[in-house]
PDB file of C-alpha atoms in Angstrom:
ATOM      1  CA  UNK H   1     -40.391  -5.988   6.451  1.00  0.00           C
ATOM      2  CA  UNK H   2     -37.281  -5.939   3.884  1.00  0.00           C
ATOM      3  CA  UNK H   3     -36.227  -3.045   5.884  1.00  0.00           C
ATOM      4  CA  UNK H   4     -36.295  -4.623   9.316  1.00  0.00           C
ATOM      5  CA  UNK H   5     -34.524  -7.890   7.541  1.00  0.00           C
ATOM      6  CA  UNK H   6     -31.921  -6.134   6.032  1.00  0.00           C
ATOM      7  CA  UNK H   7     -31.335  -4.108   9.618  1.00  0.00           C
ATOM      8  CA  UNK H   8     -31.147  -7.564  11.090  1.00  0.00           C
ATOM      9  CA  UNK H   9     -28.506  -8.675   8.939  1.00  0.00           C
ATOM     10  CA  UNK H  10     -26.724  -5.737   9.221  1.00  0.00           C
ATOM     11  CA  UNK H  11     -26.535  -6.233  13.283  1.00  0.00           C
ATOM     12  CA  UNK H  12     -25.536  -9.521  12.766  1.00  0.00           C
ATOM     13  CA  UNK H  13     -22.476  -8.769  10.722  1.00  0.00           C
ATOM     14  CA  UNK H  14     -21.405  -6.057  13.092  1.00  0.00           C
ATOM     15  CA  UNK H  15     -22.018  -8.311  16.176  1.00  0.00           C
ATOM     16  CA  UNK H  16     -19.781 -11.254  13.943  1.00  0.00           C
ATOM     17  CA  UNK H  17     -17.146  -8.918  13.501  1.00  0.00           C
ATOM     18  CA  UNK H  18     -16.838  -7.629  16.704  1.00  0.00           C
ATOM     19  CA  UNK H  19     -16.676 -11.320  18.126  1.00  0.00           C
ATOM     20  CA  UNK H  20     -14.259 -12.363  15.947  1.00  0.00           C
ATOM     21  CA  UNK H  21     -11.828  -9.496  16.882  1.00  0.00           C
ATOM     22  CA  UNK H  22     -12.705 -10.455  20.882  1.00  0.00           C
ATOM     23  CA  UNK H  23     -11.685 -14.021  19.725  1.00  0.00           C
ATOM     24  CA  UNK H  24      -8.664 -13.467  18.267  1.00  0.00           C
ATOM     25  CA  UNK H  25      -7.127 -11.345  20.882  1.00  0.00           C
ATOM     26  CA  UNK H  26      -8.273 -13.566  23.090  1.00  0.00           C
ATOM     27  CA  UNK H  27      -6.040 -16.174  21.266  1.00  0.00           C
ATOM     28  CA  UNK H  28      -3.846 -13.676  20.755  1.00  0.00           C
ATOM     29  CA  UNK H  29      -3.031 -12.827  24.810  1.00  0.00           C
ATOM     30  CA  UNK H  30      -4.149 -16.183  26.645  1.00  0.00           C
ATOM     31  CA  UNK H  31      -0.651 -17.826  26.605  1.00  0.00           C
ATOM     32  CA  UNK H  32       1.036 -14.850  28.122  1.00  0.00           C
ATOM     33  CA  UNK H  33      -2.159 -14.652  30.899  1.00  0.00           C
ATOM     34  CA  UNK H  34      -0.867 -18.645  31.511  1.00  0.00           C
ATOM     35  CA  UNK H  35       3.003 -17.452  31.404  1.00  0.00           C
ATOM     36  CA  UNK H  36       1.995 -14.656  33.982  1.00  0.00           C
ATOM     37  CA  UNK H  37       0.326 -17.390  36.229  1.00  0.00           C
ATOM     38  CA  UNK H  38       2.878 -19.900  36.118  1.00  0.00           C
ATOM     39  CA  UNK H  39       5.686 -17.498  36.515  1.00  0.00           C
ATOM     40  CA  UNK H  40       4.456 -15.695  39.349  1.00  0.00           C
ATOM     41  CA  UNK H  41       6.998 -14.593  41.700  1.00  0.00           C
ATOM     42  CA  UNK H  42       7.624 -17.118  44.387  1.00  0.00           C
ATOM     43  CA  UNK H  43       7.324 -15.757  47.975  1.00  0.00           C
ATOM     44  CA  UNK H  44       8.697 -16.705  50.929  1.00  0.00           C
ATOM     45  CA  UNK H  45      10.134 -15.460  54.464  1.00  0.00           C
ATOM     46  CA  UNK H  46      13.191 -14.881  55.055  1.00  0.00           C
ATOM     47  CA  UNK H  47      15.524 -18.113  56.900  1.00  0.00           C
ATOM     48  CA  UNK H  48      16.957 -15.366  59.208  1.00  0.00           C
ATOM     49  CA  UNK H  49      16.677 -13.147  61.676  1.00  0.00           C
ATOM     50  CA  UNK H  50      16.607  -9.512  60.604  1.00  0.00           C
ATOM     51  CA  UNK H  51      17.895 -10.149  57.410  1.00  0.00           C
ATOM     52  CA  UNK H  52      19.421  -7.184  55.275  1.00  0.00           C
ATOM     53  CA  UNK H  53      19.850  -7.153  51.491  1.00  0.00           C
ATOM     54  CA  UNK H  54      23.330  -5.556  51.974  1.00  0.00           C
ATOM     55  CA  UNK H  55      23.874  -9.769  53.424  1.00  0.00           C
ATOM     56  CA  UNK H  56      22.678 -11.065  50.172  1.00  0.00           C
ATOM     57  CA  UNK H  57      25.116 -11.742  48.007  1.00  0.00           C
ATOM     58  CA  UNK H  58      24.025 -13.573  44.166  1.00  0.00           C
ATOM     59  CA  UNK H  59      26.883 -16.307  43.568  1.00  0.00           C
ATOM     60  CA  UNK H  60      24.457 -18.707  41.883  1.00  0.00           C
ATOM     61  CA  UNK H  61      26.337 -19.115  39.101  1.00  0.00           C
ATOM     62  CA  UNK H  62      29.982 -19.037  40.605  1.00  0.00           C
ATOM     63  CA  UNK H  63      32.067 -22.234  40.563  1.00  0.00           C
ATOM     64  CA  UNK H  64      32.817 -23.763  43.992  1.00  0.00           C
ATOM     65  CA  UNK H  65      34.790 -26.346  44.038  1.00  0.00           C
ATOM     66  CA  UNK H  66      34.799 -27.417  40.118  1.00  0.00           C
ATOM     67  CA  UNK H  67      30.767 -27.234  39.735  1.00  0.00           C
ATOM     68  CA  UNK H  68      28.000 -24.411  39.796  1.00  0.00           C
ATOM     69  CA  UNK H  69      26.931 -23.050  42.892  1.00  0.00           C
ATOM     70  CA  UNK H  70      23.515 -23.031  42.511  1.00  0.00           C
ATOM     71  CA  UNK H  71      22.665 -21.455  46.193  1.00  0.00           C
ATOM     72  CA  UNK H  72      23.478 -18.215  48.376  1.00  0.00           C
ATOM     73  CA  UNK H  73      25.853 -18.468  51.089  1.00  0.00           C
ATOM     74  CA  UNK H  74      24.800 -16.029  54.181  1.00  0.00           C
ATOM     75  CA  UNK H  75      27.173 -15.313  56.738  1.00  0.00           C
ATOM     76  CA  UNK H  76      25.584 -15.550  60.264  1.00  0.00           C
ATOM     77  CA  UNK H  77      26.929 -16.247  63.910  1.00  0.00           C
ATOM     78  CA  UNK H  78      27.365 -19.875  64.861  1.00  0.00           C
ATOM     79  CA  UNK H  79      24.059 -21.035  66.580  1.00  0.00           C
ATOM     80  CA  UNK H  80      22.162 -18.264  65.044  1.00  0.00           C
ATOM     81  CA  UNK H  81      18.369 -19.765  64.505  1.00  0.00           C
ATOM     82  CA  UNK H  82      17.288 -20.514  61.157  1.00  0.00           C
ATOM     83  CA  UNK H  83      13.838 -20.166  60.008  1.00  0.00           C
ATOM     84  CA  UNK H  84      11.488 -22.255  57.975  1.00  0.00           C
ATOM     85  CA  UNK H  85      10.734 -20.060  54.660  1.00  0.00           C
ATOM     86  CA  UNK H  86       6.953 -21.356  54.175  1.00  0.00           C
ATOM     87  CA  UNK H  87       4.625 -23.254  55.249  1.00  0.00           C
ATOM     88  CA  UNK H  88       5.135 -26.807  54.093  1.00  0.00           C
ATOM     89  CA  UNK H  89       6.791 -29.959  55.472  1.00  0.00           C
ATOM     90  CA  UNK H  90      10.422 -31.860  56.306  1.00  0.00           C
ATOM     91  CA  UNK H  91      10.675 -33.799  54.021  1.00  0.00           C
ATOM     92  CA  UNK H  92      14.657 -35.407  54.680  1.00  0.00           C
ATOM     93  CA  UNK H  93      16.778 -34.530  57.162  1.00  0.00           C
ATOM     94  CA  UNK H  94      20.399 -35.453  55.915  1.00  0.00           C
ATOM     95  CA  UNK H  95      24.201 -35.558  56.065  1.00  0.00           C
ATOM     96  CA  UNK H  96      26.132 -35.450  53.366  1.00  0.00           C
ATOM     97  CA  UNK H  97      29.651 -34.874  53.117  1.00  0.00           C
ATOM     98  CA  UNK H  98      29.406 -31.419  51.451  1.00  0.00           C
ATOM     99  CA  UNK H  99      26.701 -30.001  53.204  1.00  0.00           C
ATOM    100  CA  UNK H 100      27.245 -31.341  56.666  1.00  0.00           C
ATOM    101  CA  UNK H 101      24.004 -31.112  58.518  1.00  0.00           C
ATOM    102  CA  UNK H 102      20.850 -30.701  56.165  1.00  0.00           C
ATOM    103  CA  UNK H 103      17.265 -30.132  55.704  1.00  0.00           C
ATOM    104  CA  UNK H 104      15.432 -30.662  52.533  1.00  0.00           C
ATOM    105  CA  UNK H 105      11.680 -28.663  53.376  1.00  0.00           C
ATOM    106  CA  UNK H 106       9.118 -29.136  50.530  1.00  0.00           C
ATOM    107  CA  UNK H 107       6.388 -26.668  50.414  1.00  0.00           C
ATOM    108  CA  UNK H 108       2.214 -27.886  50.669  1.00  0.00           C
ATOM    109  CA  UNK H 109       2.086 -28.289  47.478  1.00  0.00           C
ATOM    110  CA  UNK H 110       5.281 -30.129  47.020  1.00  0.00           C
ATOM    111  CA  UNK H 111       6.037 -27.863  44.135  1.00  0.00           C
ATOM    112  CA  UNK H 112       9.305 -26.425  45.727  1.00  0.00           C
ATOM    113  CA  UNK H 113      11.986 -28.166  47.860  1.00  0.00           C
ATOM    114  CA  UNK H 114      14.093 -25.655  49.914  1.00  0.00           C
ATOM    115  CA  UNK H 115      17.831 -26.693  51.490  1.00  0.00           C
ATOM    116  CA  UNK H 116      19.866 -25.823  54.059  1.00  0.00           C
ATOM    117  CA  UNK H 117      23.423 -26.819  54.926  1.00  0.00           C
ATOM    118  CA  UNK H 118      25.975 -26.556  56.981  1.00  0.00           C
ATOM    119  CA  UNK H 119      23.526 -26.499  59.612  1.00  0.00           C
ATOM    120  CA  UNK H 120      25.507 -26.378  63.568  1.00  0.00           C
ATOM    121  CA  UNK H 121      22.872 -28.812  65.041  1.00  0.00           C
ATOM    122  CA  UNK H 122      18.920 -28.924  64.396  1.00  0.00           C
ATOM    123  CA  UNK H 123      16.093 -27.831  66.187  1.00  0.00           C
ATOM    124  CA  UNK H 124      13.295 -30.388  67.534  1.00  0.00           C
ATOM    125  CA  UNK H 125      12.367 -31.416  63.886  1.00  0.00           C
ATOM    126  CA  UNK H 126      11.754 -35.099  62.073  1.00  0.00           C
ATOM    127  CA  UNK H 127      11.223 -36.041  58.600  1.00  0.00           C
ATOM    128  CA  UNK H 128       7.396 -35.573  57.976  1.00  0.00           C
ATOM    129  CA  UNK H 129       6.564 -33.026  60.485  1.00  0.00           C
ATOM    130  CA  UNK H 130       4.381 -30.545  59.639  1.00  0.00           C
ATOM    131  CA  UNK H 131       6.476 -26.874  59.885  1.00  0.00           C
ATOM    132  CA  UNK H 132       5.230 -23.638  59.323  1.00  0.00           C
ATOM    133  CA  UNK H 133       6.990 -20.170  57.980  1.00  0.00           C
ATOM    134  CA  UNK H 134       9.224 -18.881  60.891  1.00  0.00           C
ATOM    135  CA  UNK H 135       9.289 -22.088  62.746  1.00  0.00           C
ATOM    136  CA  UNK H 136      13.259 -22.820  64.195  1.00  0.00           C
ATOM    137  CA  UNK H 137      14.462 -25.490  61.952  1.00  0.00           C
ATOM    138  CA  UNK H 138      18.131 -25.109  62.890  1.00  0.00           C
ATOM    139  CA  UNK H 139      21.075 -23.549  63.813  1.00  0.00           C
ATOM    140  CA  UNK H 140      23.895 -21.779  61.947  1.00  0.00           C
ATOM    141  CA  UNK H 141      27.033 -24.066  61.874  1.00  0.00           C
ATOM    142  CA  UNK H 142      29.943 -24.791  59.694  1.00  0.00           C
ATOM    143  CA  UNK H 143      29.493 -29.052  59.409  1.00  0.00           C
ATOM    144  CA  UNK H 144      30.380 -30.241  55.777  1.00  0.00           C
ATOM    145  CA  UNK H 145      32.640 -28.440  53.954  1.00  0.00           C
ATOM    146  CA  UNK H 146      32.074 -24.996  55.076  1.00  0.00           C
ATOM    147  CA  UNK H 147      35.378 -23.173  56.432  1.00  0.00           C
ATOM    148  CA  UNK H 148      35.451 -23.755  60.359  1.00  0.00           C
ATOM    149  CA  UNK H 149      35.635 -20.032  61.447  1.00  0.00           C
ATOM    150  CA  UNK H 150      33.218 -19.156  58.788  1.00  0.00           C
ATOM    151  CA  UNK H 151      29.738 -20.246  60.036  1.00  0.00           C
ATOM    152  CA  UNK H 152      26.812 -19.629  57.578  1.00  0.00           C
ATOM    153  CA  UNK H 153      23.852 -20.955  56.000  1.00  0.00           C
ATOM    154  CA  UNK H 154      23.581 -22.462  52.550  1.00  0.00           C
ATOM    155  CA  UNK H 155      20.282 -22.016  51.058  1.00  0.00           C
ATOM    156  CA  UNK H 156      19.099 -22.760  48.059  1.00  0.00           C
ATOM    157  CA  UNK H 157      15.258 -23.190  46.210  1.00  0.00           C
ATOM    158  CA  UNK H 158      14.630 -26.437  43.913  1.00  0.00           C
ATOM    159  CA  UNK H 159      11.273 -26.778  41.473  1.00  0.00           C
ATOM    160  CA  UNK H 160      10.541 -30.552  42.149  1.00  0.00           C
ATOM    161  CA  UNK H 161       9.805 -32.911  39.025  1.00  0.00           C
ATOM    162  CA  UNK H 162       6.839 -35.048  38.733  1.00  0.00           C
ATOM    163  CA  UNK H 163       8.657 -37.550  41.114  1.00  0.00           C
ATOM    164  CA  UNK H 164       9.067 -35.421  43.673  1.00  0.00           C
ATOM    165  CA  UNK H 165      12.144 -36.603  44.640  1.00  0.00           C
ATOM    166  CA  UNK H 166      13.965 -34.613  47.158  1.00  0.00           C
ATOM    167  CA  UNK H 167      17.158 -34.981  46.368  1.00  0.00           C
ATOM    168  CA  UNK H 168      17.077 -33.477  42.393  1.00  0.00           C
ATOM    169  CA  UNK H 169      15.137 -30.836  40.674  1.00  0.00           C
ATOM    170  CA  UNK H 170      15.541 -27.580  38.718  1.00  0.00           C
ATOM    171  CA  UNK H 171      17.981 -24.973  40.544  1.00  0.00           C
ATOM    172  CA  UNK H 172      16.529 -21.384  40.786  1.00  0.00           C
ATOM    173  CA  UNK H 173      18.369 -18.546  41.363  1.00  0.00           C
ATOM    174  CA  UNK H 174      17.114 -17.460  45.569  1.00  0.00           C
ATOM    175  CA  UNK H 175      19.055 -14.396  45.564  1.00  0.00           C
ATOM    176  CA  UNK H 176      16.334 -12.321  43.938  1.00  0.00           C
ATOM    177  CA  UNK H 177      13.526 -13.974  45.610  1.00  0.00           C
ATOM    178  CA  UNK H 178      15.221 -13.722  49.575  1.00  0.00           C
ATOM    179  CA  UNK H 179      15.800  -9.536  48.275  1.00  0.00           C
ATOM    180  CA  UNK H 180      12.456  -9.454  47.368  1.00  0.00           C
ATOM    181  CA  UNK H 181      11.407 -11.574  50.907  1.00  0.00           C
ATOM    182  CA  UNK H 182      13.505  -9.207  52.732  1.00  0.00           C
ATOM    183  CA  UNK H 183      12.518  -5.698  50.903  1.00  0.00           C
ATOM    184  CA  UNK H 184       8.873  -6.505  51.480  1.00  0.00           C
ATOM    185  CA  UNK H 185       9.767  -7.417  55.307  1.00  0.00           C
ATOM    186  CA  UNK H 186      11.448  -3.805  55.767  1.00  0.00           C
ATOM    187  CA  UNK H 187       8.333  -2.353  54.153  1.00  0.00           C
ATOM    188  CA  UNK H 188       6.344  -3.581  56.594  1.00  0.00           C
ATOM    189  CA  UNK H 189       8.995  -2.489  59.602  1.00  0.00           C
ATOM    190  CA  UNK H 190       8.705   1.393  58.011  1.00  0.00           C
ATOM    191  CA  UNK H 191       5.220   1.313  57.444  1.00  0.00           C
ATOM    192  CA  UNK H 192       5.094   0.080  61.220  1.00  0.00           C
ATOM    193  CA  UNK H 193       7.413   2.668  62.261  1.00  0.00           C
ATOM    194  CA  UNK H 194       5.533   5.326  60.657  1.00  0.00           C
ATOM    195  CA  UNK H 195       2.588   4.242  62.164  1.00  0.00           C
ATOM    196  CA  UNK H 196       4.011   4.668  65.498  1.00  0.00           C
ATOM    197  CA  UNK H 197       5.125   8.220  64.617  1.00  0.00           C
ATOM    198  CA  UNK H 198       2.100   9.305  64.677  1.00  0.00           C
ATOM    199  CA  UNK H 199       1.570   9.069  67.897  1.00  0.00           C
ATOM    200  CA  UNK H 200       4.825   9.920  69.632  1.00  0.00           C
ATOM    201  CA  UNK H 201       5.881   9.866  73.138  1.00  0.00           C
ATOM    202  CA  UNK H 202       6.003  12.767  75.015  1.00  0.00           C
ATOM    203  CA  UNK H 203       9.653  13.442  75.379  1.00  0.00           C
ATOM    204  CA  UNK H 204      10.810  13.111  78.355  1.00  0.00           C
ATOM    205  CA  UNK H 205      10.482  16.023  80.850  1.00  0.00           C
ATOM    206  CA  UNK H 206       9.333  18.250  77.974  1.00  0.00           C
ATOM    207  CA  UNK H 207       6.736  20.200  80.984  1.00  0.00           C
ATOM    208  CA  UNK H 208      10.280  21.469  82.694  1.00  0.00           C
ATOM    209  CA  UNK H 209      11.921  22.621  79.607  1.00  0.00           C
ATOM    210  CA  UNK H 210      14.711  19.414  79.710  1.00  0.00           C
ATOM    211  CA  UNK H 211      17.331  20.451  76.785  1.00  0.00           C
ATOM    212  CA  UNK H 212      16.526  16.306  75.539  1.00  0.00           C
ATOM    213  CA  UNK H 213      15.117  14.096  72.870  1.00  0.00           C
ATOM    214  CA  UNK H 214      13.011  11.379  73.519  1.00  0.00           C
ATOM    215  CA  UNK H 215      13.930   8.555  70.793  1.00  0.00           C
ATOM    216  CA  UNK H 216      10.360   6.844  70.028  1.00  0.00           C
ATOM    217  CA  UNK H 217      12.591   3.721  68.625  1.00  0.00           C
ATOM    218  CA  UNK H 218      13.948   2.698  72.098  1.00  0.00           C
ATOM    219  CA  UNK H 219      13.224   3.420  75.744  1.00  0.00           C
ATOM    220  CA  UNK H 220      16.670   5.376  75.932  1.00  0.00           C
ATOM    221  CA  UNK H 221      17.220   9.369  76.480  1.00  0.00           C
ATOM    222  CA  UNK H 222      19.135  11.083  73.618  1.00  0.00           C
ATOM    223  CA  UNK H 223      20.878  14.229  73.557  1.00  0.00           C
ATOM    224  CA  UNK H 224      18.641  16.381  71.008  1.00  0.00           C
TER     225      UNK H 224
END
């Protein structure tokens, strides 16, 4: 019986010990398991047609005009359609004298508020309405102080306070987020395109021995 005690005791030492090294790495990595969750990358669409990284320029922390940019400027055709980046709400349609025509968009969870300015005229949207990612919120312009032969959209991302209030919050950089948005949207055009490789289109009059290339991309003949 003193055996059996002792090889209790024993156990139960080992077990303690091993629990109390699972606790304290526990305490040890938790925060940074919180960090991780509450810095998660933020992803949305992109606000433009067939956007390309080489469009993307990072001028968040330029000085326009005497104060910190805090946005991206992309260069687009006047009356090109912009695109809601998530799913999520108008929240205030605005004009100020800076950014012309606007749109403040707050995500579901009103975490985020995401603006754009210098907006040529909007689409069929009111404040409250229900929008979701790649819904036509507007049009590419040059209202507020934007040059007038320089037409582009001014975007930038906003995490909201407690008081939710739409027209403040905490500036983050969207340059790095919209190259992510747009890298993972080319992904998927490759991955699509590959796809379709794999089952090509005959070329065209290939049975008569045609010297030409049939490009699967487009409905057009190609020299080969």
């Amino acid at each position: 019986m003193g055996v059996r005690i002792s090889n209790l005791f024993s156990l139960r030492v080992i077990l303690s010990k091993r629990l109390a090294v699972v606790v304290f790495f526990l305490c040890l990595f938790a925060p940074s398991f919180v960090i991780a969750t509450e810095d998660s990358p933020l992803k949305i669409g992109p606000p433009l047609d067939s956007l390309k990284t080489t469009e993307l320029h990072d001028s968040f922390n330029e000085m326009h005009q005497g104060h910190r940019h805090e946005a991206i400027d992309i260069m687009r055709p006047r009356g090109a359609p912009i695109r809601s980046v998530t799913d999520g709400f108008i929240r205030k349609v605005f004009i100020s004298r800076q950014g012309g025509l606007t749109i403040y968009e707050f995500d579901r969870e009103s975490a985020y508020c995401f603006y754009y300015a210098h907006l040529d005229h909007y689409a069929d949207i009111h404040e409250g309405m229900a929008v979701a990612r790649g819904d036509v919120i507007g049009y590419v312009g040059t209202t507020g102080d934007a040059l007038p032969d320089a037409p582009q959209l001014h975007f930038a991302i906003f995490k909201l306070g407690p008081d939710k209030s739409w027209w403040k919050g905490e500036a983050i950089d969207p340059y790095p987020i919209l190259m992510r948005a747009v890298t993972e949207a080319q992904s998927v055009w490759i991955k699509a395109g590959r796809a379709h490789r794999l089952k090509p289109v005959p070329p065209l009059g290939q049975e008569r021995g045609w010297p030409y290339g049939f490009n699967i991309f487009s409905s057009a003949v190609s020299v080969a």
